mmCIF file of C-alpha atoms in Angstrom:
data_model
loop_
_atom_site.group_PDB
_atom_site.id
_atom_site.type_symbol
_atom_site.label_atom_id
_atom_site.label_comp_id
_atom_site.label_asym_id
_atom_site.label_seq_id
_atom_site.Cartn_x
_atom_site.Cartn_y
_atom_site.Cartn_z
ATOM 1 C CA VAL H 1 112.793 69.528 56.494
ATOM 2 C CA SER H 2 114.927 70.051 59.570
ATOM 3 C CA VAL H 3 117.214 67.416 61.116
ATOM 4 C CA ASN H 4 118.520 67.869 64.644
ATOM 5 C CA GLN H 5 120.187 65.745 67.293
ATOM 6 C CA ASP H 6 119.730 66.216 71.037
ATOM 7 C CA VAL H 7 119.592 64.418 74.383
ATOM 8 C CA TYR H 8 116.226 63.648 75.947
ATOM 9 C CA TRP H 9 115.173 62.377 79.347
ATOM 10 C CA ARG H 10 112.991 59.410 80.168
ATOM 11 C CA ALA H 11 110.471 59.261 83.009
ATOM 12 C CA ASP H 12 112.894 57.159 85.073
ATOM 13 C CA GLY H 13 115.545 59.874 84.912
ATOM 14 C CA THR H 14 117.835 58.213 82.340
ATOM 15 C CA SER H 15 118.769 60.001 79.135
ATOM 16 C CA PHE H 16 119.098 58.929 75.510
ATOM 17 C CA PRO H 17 120.347 60.594 72.318
ATOM 18 C CA ALA H 18 117.764 61.127 69.604
ATOM 19 C CA ARG H 19 117.601 62.389 66.055
ATOM 20 C CA ILE H 20 114.612 64.542 65.238
ATOM 21 C CA VAL H 21 113.415 65.005 61.666
ATOM 22 C CA SER H 22 110.754 67.695 61.498
ATOM 23 C CA ARG H 23 108.673 69.121 58.678
ATOM 24 C CA PRO H 24 106.243 72.022 58.778
ATOM 25 C CA MET H 25 102.624 71.536 57.665
ATOM 26 C CA VAL H 26 101.471 74.321 55.414
ATOM 27 C CA ARG H 27 97.902 74.756 54.166
ATOM 28 C CA ASP H 28 96.785 77.556 51.866
ATOM 29 C CA GLY H 29 100.126 79.212 52.392
ATOM 30 C CA LYS H 30 99.737 79.241 56.135
ATOM 31 C CA LEU H 31 101.648 77.270 58.740
ATOM 32 C CA VAL H 32 99.112 75.050 60.456
ATOM 33 C CA GLY H 33 101.331 72.576 62.281
ATOM 34 C CA GLY H 34 104.289 70.289 61.963
ATOM 35 C CA VAL H 35 105.380 66.658 61.965
ATOM 36 C CA ALA H 36 108.374 65.423 63.915
ATOM 37 C CA VAL H 37 109.877 61.925 63.909
ATOM 38 C CA PHE H 38 112.040 60.942 66.881
ATOM 39 C CA SER H 39 114.628 58.144 66.579
ATOM 40 C CA ASP H 40 116.651 56.726 69.458
ATOM 41 C CA ILE H 41 120.200 56.661 68.077
ATOM 42 C CA SER H 42 121.954 55.145 71.095
ATOM 43 C CA GLN H 43 122.984 51.981 69.224
ATOM 44 C CA HIS H 44 123.989 53.960 66.155
ATOM 45 C CA LEU H 45 126.306 56.183 68.192
ATOM 46 C CA MET H 46 127.743 53.144 69.956
ATOM 47 C CA ASP H 47 128.447 51.453 66.628
ATOM 48 C CA GLU H 48 130.096 54.613 65.330
ATOM 49 C CA LYS H 49 132.244 54.809 68.462
ATOM 50 C CA VAL H 50 133.383 51.209 67.978
ATOM 51 C CA LYS H 51 134.205 51.866 64.321
ATOM 52 C CA THR H 52 136.118 55.007 65.234
ATOM 53 C CA ARG H 53 138.103 53.164 67.904
ATOM 54 C CA LEU H 54 138.868 50.267 65.539
ATOM 55 C CA GLY H 55 139.962 52.706 62.844
ATOM 56 C CA ARG H 56 142.239 54.499 65.292
ATOM 57 C CA ILE H 57 143.813 51.220 66.456
ATOM 58 C CA LEU H 58 144.452 50.085 62.870
ATOM 59 C CA GLU H 59 145.820 53.484 61.905
ATOM 60 C CA GLU H 60 148.290 53.469 64.795
ATOM 61 C CA SER H 61 149.289 49.798 64.410
ATOM 62 C CA ASP H 62 152.956 49.055 63.740
ATOM 63 C CA ASN H 63 151.786 46.489 61.175
ATOM 64 C CA GLU H 64 151.386 47.803 57.663
ATOM 65 C CA ILE H 65 147.724 47.768 56.624
ATOM 66 C CA TYR H 66 146.664 48.369 53.041
ATOM 67 C CA ILE H 67 143.352 48.562 51.219
ATOM 68 C CA PHE H 68 143.792 48.410 47.462
ATOM 69 C CA ASN H 69 141.666 48.088 44.349
ATOM 70 C CA ALA H 70 141.186 44.436 43.389
ATOM 71 C CA LEU H 71 141.200 45.312 39.678
ATOM 72 C CA THR H 72 144.082 47.778 39.388
ATOM 73 C CA PHE H 73 145.955 46.842 42.622
ATOM 74 C CA LYS H 74 146.330 50.572 43.304
ATOM 75 C CA PHE H 75 146.342 51.653 46.944
ATOM 76 C CA ILE H 76 143.121 53.248 48.189
ATOM 77 C CA GLN H 77 143.945 53.573 51.877
ATOM 78 C CA VAL H 78 147.026 52.779 53.954
ATOM 79 C CA ASN H 79 147.800 53.267 57.623
ATOM 80 C CA GLN H 80 150.562 55.329 59.192
ATOM 81 C CA GLY H 81 152.617 52.205 59.896
ATOM 82 C CA ALA H 82 152.874 51.495 56.174
ATOM 83 C CA MET H 83 153.938 55.024 55.284
ATOM 84 C CA THR H 84 156.489 55.088 58.102
ATOM 85 C CA ASN H 85 158.045 51.746 57.129
ATOM 86 C CA LEU H 86 158.174 52.556 53.424
ATOM 87 C CA GLY H 87 159.148 56.218 53.772
ATOM 88 C CA TYR H 88 156.431 57.628 51.502
ATOM 89 C CA ASP H 89 154.023 60.439 52.303
ATOM 90 C CA ASP H 90 150.261 60.151 51.779
ATOM 91 C CA ASP H 91 150.242 61.616 48.251
ATOM 92 C CA GLU H 92 153.130 59.467 47.069
ATOM 93 C CA ILE H 93 151.864 56.152 48.392
ATOM 94 C CA HIS H 94 148.473 56.565 46.711
ATOM 95 C CA GLN H 95 150.285 56.551 43.364
ATOM 96 C CA LEU H 96 151.716 53.091 44.062
ATOM 97 C CA THR H 97 150.400 49.560 43.637
ATOM 98 C CA ALA H 98 150.554 46.474 45.826
ATOM 99 C CA TYR H 99 152.930 44.718 43.418
ATOM 100 C CA GLY H 100 154.986 47.864 42.771
ATOM 101 C CA ILE H 101 156.540 47.777 46.258
ATOM 102 C CA LYS H 102 157.375 44.063 45.923
ATOM 103 C CA PRO H 103 160.408 43.864 43.605
ATOM 104 C CA GLU H 104 160.028 40.118 42.992
ATOM 105 C CA PHE H 105 156.533 40.599 41.527
ATOM 106 C CA THR H 106 155.244 41.907 38.213
ATOM 107 C CA ARG H 107 151.604 42.790 37.676
ATOM 108 C CA GLU H 108 151.083 39.445 35.976
ATOM 109 C CA SER H 109 152.762 37.338 38.656
ATOM 110 C CA PHE H 110 150.936 39.204 41.426
ATOM 111 C CA ALA H 111 147.599 38.663 39.662
ATOM 112 C CA GLU H 112 148.429 34.968 39.438
ATOM 113 C CA ALA H 113 149.306 34.839 43.148
ATOM 114 C CA VAL H 114 145.966 36.358 44.245
ATOM 115 C CA ALA H 115 143.867 34.439 41.692
ATOM 116 C CA PRO H 116 142.769 31.768 44.247
ATOM 117 C CA LEU H 117 141.152 34.551 46.295
ATOM 118 C CA ILE H 118 139.341 35.930 43.268
ATOM 119 C CA ARG H 119 138.136 32.440 42.317
ATOM 120 C CA ARG H 120 136.986 32.019 45.955
ATOM 121 C CA GLU H 121 139.062 28.885 46.376
ATOM 122 C CA ILE H 122 140.459 30.308 49.619
ATOM 123 C CA ARG H 123 139.435 33.090 51.997
ATOM 124 C CA LEU H 124 142.900 34.024 53.245
ATOM 125 C CA LEU H 125 146.181 34.087 51.345
ATOM 126 C CA THR H 126 149.441 34.100 53.292
ATOM 127 C CA LEU H 127 152.757 34.577 51.535
ATOM 128 C CA GLU H 128 156.229 35.937 52.138
ATOM 129 C CA ALA H 129 157.732 38.685 50.009
ATOM 130 C CA ASN H 130 160.004 41.716 50.187
ATOM 131 C CA HIS H 131 158.933 45.341 50.478
ATOM 132 C CA GLN H 132 160.996 48.072 48.896
ATOM 133 C CA ARG H 133 161.298 51.408 50.666
ATOM 134 C CA LYS H 134 161.421 54.764 48.930
ATOM 135 C CA ASN H 135 165.209 54.820 49.435
ATOM 136 C CA GLY H 136 165.559 51.506 47.574
ATOM 137 C CA THR H 137 166.314 49.246 50.541
ATOM 138 C CA THR H 138 164.207 46.138 51.091
ATOM 139 C CA TYR H 139 162.981 44.101 54.056
ATOM 140 C CA PRO H 140 161.191 40.729 54.299
ATOM 141 C CA VAL H 141 157.485 40.668 55.131
ATOM 142 C CA GLU H 142 154.665 38.223 55.725
ATOM 143 C CA VAL H 143 151.526 39.153 53.788
ATOM 144 C CA ARG H 144 148.022 38.151 54.942
ATOM 145 C CA LEU H 145 145.555 39.038 52.219
ATOM 146 C CA GLN H 146 141.752 38.917 51.984
ATOM 147 C CA LEU H 147 139.323 39.896 49.223
ATOM 148 C CA PHE H 148 136.146 41.896 49.925
ATOM 149 C CA ASP H 149 134.203 41.645 46.677
ATOM 150 C CA SER H 150 131.022 43.094 48.194
ATOM 151 C CA GLU H 151 132.676 46.529 48.081
ATOM 152 C CA THR H 152 132.419 48.787 45.045
ATOM 153 C CA PRO H 153 134.966 48.478 43.592
ATOM 154 C CA PRO H 154 136.049 45.169 45.157
ATOM 155 C CA VAL H 155 139.104 45.587 47.361
ATOM 156 C CA PHE H 156 141.885 43.580 48.920
ATOM 157 C CA VAL H 157 142.855 44.155 52.536
ATOM 158 C CA ALA H 158 146.457 43.282 53.359
ATOM 159 C CA ILE H 159 148.013 43.081 56.820
ATOM 160 C CA ILE H 160 151.790 43.079 56.609
ATOM 161 C CA THR H 161 154.272 42.005 59.275
ATOM 162 C CA ASP H 162 157.965 42.866 59.092
ATOM 163 C CA ILE H 163 159.728 39.509 59.593
ATOM 164 C CA THR H 164 163.302 40.812 59.540
ATOM 165 C CA GLU H 165 163.955 39.640 63.108
ATOM 166 C CA ARG H 166 162.420 36.230 62.421
ATOM 167 C CA ARG H 167 164.583 35.773 59.338
ATOM 168 C CA GLN H 168 167.674 36.776 61.318
ATOM 169 C CA ASN H 169 166.809 34.245 64.033
ATOM 170 C CA GLU H 170 166.266 31.532 61.427
ATOM 171 C CA GLU H 171 169.605 32.325 59.822
ATOM 172 C CA SER H 172 171.332 32.314 63.210
ATOM 173 C CA LEU H 173 169.804 28.905 63.992
ATOM 174 C CA ARG H 174 170.855 27.575 60.582
ATOM 175 C CA ARG H 175 174.438 28.722 61.147
ATOM 176 C CA SER H 176 174.481 27.175 64.631
ATOM 177 C CA GLN H 177 173.227 23.865 63.267
ATOM 178 C CA GLN H 178 175.797 23.988 60.475
ATOM 179 C CA ASN H 179 178.605 24.748 62.933
ATOM 180 C CA LEU H 180 177.496 21.829 65.136
ATOM 181 C CA ALA H 181 177.397 19.507 62.127
ATOM 182 C CA ASN H 182 180.900 20.605 61.089
ATOM 183 C CA ALA H 183 182.252 20.153 64.616
ATOM 184 C CA GLN H 184 180.766 16.661 64.911
ATOM 185 C CA ARG H 185 182.125 15.686 61.499
ATOM 186 C CA ILE H 186 185.629 16.839 62.411
ATOM 187 C CA ALA H 187 185.566 15.210 65.870
ATOM 188 C CA ARG H 188 183.835 12.057 64.615
ATOM 189 C CA ILE H 189 181.066 12.349 67.208
ATOM 190 C CA GLY H 190 177.326 12.377 66.753
ATOM 191 C CA SER H 191 174.194 13.177 68.721
ATOM 192 C CA TRP H 192 170.539 12.337 68.643
ATOM 193 C CA GLU H 193 167.321 13.643 70.157
ATOM 194 C CA TRP H 194 164.350 11.464 71.084
ATOM 195 C CA ASP H 195 160.795 12.739 71.581
ATOM 196 C CA ILE H 196 159.433 10.122 73.977
ATOM 197 C CA ARG H 197 155.822 11.231 73.482
ATOM 198 C CA THR H 198 155.803 10.755 69.704
ATOM 199 C CA GLY H 199 158.611 8.243 69.357
ATOM 200 C CA ASP H 200 160.342 10.515 66.829
ATOM 201 C CA LEU H 201 164.125 10.392 66.810
ATOM 202 C CA PHE H 202 166.464 12.929 65.256
ATOM 203 C CA TRP H 203 169.933 11.727 64.242
ATOM 204 C CA THR H 204 172.750 14.014 63.188
ATOM 205 C CA ASP H 205 174.542 13.089 59.960
ATOM 206 C CA GLU H 206 177.444 11.633 61.933
ATOM 207 C CA ILE H 207 175.180 9.138 63.718
ATOM 208 C CA PHE H 208 173.901 7.850 60.358
ATOM 209 C CA GLN H 209 177.457 7.511 59.072
ATOM 210 C CA MET H 210 178.681 5.774 62.235
ATOM 211 C CA PHE H 211 176.095 3.062 61.670
ATOM 212 C CA GLY H 212 176.952 2.791 57.978
ATOM 213 C CA TYR H 213 174.017 4.671 56.481
ATOM 214 C CA GLU H 214 173.772 7.694 54.240
ATOM 215 C CA PRO H 215 172.416 10.742 56.147
ATOM 216 C CA ASN H 216 168.599 10.636 56.307
ATOM 217 C CA ALA H 217 168.567 7.266 54.526
ATOM 218 C CA PHE H 218 165.500 6.350 56.606
ATOM 219 C CA LYS H 219 163.229 7.829 59.243
ATOM 220 C CA ALA H 220 165.123 7.620 62.510
ATOM 221 C CA THR H 221 163.233 5.888 65.336
ATOM 222 C CA TYR H 222 164.220 4.390 68.663
ATOM 223 C CA GLU H 223 163.483 0.939 67.257
ATOM 224 C CA ALA H 224 165.794 1.617 64.298
ATOM 225 C CA PHE H 225 168.457 2.719 66.764
ATOM 226 C CA LEU H 226 168.152 -0.571 68.703
ATOM 227 C CA GLU H 227 168.294 -2.548 65.445
ATOM 228 C CA ALA H 228 171.606 -0.879 64.625
ATOM 229 C CA ILE H 229 173.135 -2.065 67.923
ATOM 230 C CA HIS H 230 174.809 -5.480 68.165
ATOM 231 C CA PRO H 231 172.323 -8.003 69.617
ATOM 232 C CA ALA H 232 174.661 -8.780 72.497
ATOM 233 C CA ASP H 233 174.584 -5.135 73.597
ATOM 234 C CA ARG H 234 170.896 -4.339 73.195
ATOM 235 C CA ASP H 235 169.808 -5.364 76.693
ATOM 236 C CA ALA H 236 172.485 -3.188 78.277
ATOM 237 C CA VAL H 237 171.523 -0.203 76.128
ATOM 238 C CA THR H 238 167.816 -0.717 76.861
ATOM 239 C CA SER H 239 168.519 -0.944 80.586
ATOM 240 C CA GLY H 240 170.579 2.231 80.464
ATOM 241 C CA VAL H 241 167.851 4.131 78.628
ATOM 242 C CA ASN H 242 165.161 2.906 81.032
ATOM 243 C CA ALA H 243 167.267 3.888 84.032
ATOM 244 C CA ALA H 244 167.788 7.366 82.573
ATOM 245 C CA LEU H 245 164.013 7.753 82.087
ATOM 246 C CA GLU H 246 163.264 6.612 85.631
ATOM 247 C CA ASN H 247 165.795 9.006 87.140
ATOM 248 C CA LYS H 248 165.015 12.001 84.922
#
């Protein structure tokens, strides 16, 4: 049996790739003919091209992408982004496990975390963890994990995003909010924000205390704000708010 691949031409002048499987016909030890089967493989080649392109994109992605055994949690395939971020070469990283690079996890706690995927309670698991580099340093990551149990063996696919910058921004915002709260407490001033569309009102701790309430003692609303104002002053406050809205 001979298998070949070539390009052939149609009557209208267009071409198509084909795979030819041929077999000689032998009778009484003599070659008397042959059988050839032609298959148009245009779609097959297109599918392969798409798969190759997708594989190249995933391999070159800055996100860390891991495929690991769903039973042992040992890495089967990882992309270049993962090796670059962790500092391991290809041989080294294939000796590691998904929980082994997450210092806050043991095998048991990691198995417990992914159990909802195995029980098919969810299709996608998202969690935050830390990844530990070869040099011992760590960085925060967001993990998006899916199980593919139709594979043999079943595998998990994990897409990892480094969230160091996001964590830094969150910490910076937290410090700014804390500094504002401290400044308002010292100066005995408060502030509030009102979302007109939803009616939600945000009071700082000082506003609650000015009106004689413990911070976050109740859900702040515009109506609650008006209730806290002396009845003789409510019309003036309402008029001022309405004028501000009209002249925004």
